Short mmCIF file of C-alpha atoms in Angstrom, two decimals:
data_model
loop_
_atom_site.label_atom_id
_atom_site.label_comp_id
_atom_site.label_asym_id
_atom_site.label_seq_id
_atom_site.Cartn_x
_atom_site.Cartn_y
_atom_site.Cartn_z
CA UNK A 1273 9.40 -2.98 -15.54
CA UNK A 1274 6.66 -1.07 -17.39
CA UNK A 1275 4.23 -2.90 -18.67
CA UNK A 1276 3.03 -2.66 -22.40
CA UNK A 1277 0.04 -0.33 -23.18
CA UNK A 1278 -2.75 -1.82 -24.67
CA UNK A 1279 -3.78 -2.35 -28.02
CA UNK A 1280 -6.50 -0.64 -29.69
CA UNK A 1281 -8.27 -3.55 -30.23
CA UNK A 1282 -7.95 -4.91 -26.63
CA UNK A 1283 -9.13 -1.24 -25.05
CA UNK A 1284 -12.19 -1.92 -27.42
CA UNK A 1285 -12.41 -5.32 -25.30
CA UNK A 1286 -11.96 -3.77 -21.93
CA UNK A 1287 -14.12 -1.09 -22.86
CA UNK A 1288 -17.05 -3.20 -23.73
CA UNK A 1289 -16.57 -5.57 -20.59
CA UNK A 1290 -16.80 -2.60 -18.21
CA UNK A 1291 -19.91 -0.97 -19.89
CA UNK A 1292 -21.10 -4.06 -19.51
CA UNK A 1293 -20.14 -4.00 -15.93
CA UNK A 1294 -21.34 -0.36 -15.27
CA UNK A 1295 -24.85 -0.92 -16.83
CA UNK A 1296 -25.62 -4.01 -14.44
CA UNK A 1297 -24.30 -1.31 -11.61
CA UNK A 1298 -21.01 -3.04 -10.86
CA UNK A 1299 -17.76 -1.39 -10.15
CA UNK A 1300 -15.10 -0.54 -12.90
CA UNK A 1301 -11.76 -1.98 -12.61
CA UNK A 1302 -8.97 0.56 -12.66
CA UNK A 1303 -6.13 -1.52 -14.62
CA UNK A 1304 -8.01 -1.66 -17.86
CA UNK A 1305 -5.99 0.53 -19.60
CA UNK A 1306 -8.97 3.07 -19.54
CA UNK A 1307 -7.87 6.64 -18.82
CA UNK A 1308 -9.49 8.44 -15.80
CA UNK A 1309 -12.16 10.19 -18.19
CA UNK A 1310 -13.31 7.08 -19.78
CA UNK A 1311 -13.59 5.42 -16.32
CA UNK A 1312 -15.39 8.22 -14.95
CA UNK A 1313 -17.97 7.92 -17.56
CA UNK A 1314 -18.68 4.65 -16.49
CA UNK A 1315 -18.57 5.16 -13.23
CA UNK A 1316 -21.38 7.24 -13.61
CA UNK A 1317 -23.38 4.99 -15.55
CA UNK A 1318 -22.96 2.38 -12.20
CA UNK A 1319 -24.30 5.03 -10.31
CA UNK A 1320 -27.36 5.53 -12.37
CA UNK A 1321 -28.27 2.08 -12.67
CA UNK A 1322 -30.76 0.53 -13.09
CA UNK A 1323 -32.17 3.42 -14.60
CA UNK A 1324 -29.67 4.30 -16.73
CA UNK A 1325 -30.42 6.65 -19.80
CA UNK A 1326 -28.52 6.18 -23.22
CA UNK A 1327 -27.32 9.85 -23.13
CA UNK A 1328 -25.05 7.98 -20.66
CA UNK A 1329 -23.82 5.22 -22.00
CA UNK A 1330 -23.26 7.82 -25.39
CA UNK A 1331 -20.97 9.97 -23.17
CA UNK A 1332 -19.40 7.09 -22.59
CA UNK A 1333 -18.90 5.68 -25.74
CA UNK A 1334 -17.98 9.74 -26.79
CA UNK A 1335 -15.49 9.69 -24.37
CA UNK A 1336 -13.85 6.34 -24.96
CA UNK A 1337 -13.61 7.64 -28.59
CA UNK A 1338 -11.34 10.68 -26.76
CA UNK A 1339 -9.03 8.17 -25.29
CA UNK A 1340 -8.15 6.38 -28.58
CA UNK A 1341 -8.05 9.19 -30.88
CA UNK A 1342 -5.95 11.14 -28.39
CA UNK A 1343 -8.34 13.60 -27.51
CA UNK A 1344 -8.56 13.19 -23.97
CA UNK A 1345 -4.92 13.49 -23.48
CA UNK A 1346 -4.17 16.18 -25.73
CA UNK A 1347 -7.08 18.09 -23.15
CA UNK A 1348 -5.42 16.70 -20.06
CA UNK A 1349 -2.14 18.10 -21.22
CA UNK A 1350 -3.57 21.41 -22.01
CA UNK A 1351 -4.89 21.40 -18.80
CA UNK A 1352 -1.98 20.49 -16.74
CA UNK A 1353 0.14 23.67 -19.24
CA UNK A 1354 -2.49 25.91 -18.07
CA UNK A 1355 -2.04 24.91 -14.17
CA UNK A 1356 1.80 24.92 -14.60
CA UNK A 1357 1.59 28.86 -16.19
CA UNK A 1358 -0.60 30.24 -13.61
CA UNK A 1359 1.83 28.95 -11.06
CA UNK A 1360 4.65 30.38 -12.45
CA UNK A 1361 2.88 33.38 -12.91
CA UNK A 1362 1.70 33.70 -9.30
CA UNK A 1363 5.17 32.45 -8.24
CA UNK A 1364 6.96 35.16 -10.05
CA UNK A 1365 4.82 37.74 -8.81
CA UNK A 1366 5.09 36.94 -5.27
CA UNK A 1367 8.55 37.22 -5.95
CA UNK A 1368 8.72 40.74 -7.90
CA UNK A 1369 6.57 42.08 -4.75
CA UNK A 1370 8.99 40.73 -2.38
CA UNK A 1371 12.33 42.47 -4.36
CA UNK A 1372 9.66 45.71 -4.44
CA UNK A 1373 9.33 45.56 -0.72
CA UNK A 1374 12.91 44.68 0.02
CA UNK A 1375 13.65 48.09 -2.08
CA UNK A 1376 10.98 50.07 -0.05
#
């Protein structure tokens, strides 16, 4: 059974807590309810500490802003479309050159 996502309010929460986390240079949990992009943000900022800059922790906060306004996964979407039309365009040219050399 799926679990229910997370309220706005209680990413806010989690969010906080693992800022919090990342700027004393501890790890970031993964079942937050953070997407990969806002995780990744703060895993950087645990890799920079303790000298972490506040163009950081902005990003962060930027990015965080992505996940709950949608941004991030309207980009990861876009993304994953893009992928999915190259292959098919690769996979039905491979496939035109092999009825061209079957006709040869």
């Amino acid at each position: 059974m799926r679990r229910r996502d997370k309220s706005a309010d209680q990413l806010r929460i989690n969010f906080e807590r693992m800022l919090a986390h990342a700027l004393e240079g501890r790890g970031v949990r993964t079942h937050t309810g953070l997407d990969l992009p806002t995780r990744t943000a703060l895993r950087v900022i645990a890799r920079a500490y303790p000298d972490v800059a506040e163009e950081l922790v902005e990003a962060a906060r930027e990015t965080f802003a992505g996940q709950l306004d949608g941004t991030n996964s309207a980009r990861r979407r876009a993304e994953l479309d893009r992928k999915l039309e190259e292959a098919a365009e690769r996979l039905n040219g491979s496939r035109a050159d092999e009825v061209k050399d079957e006709f040869a």
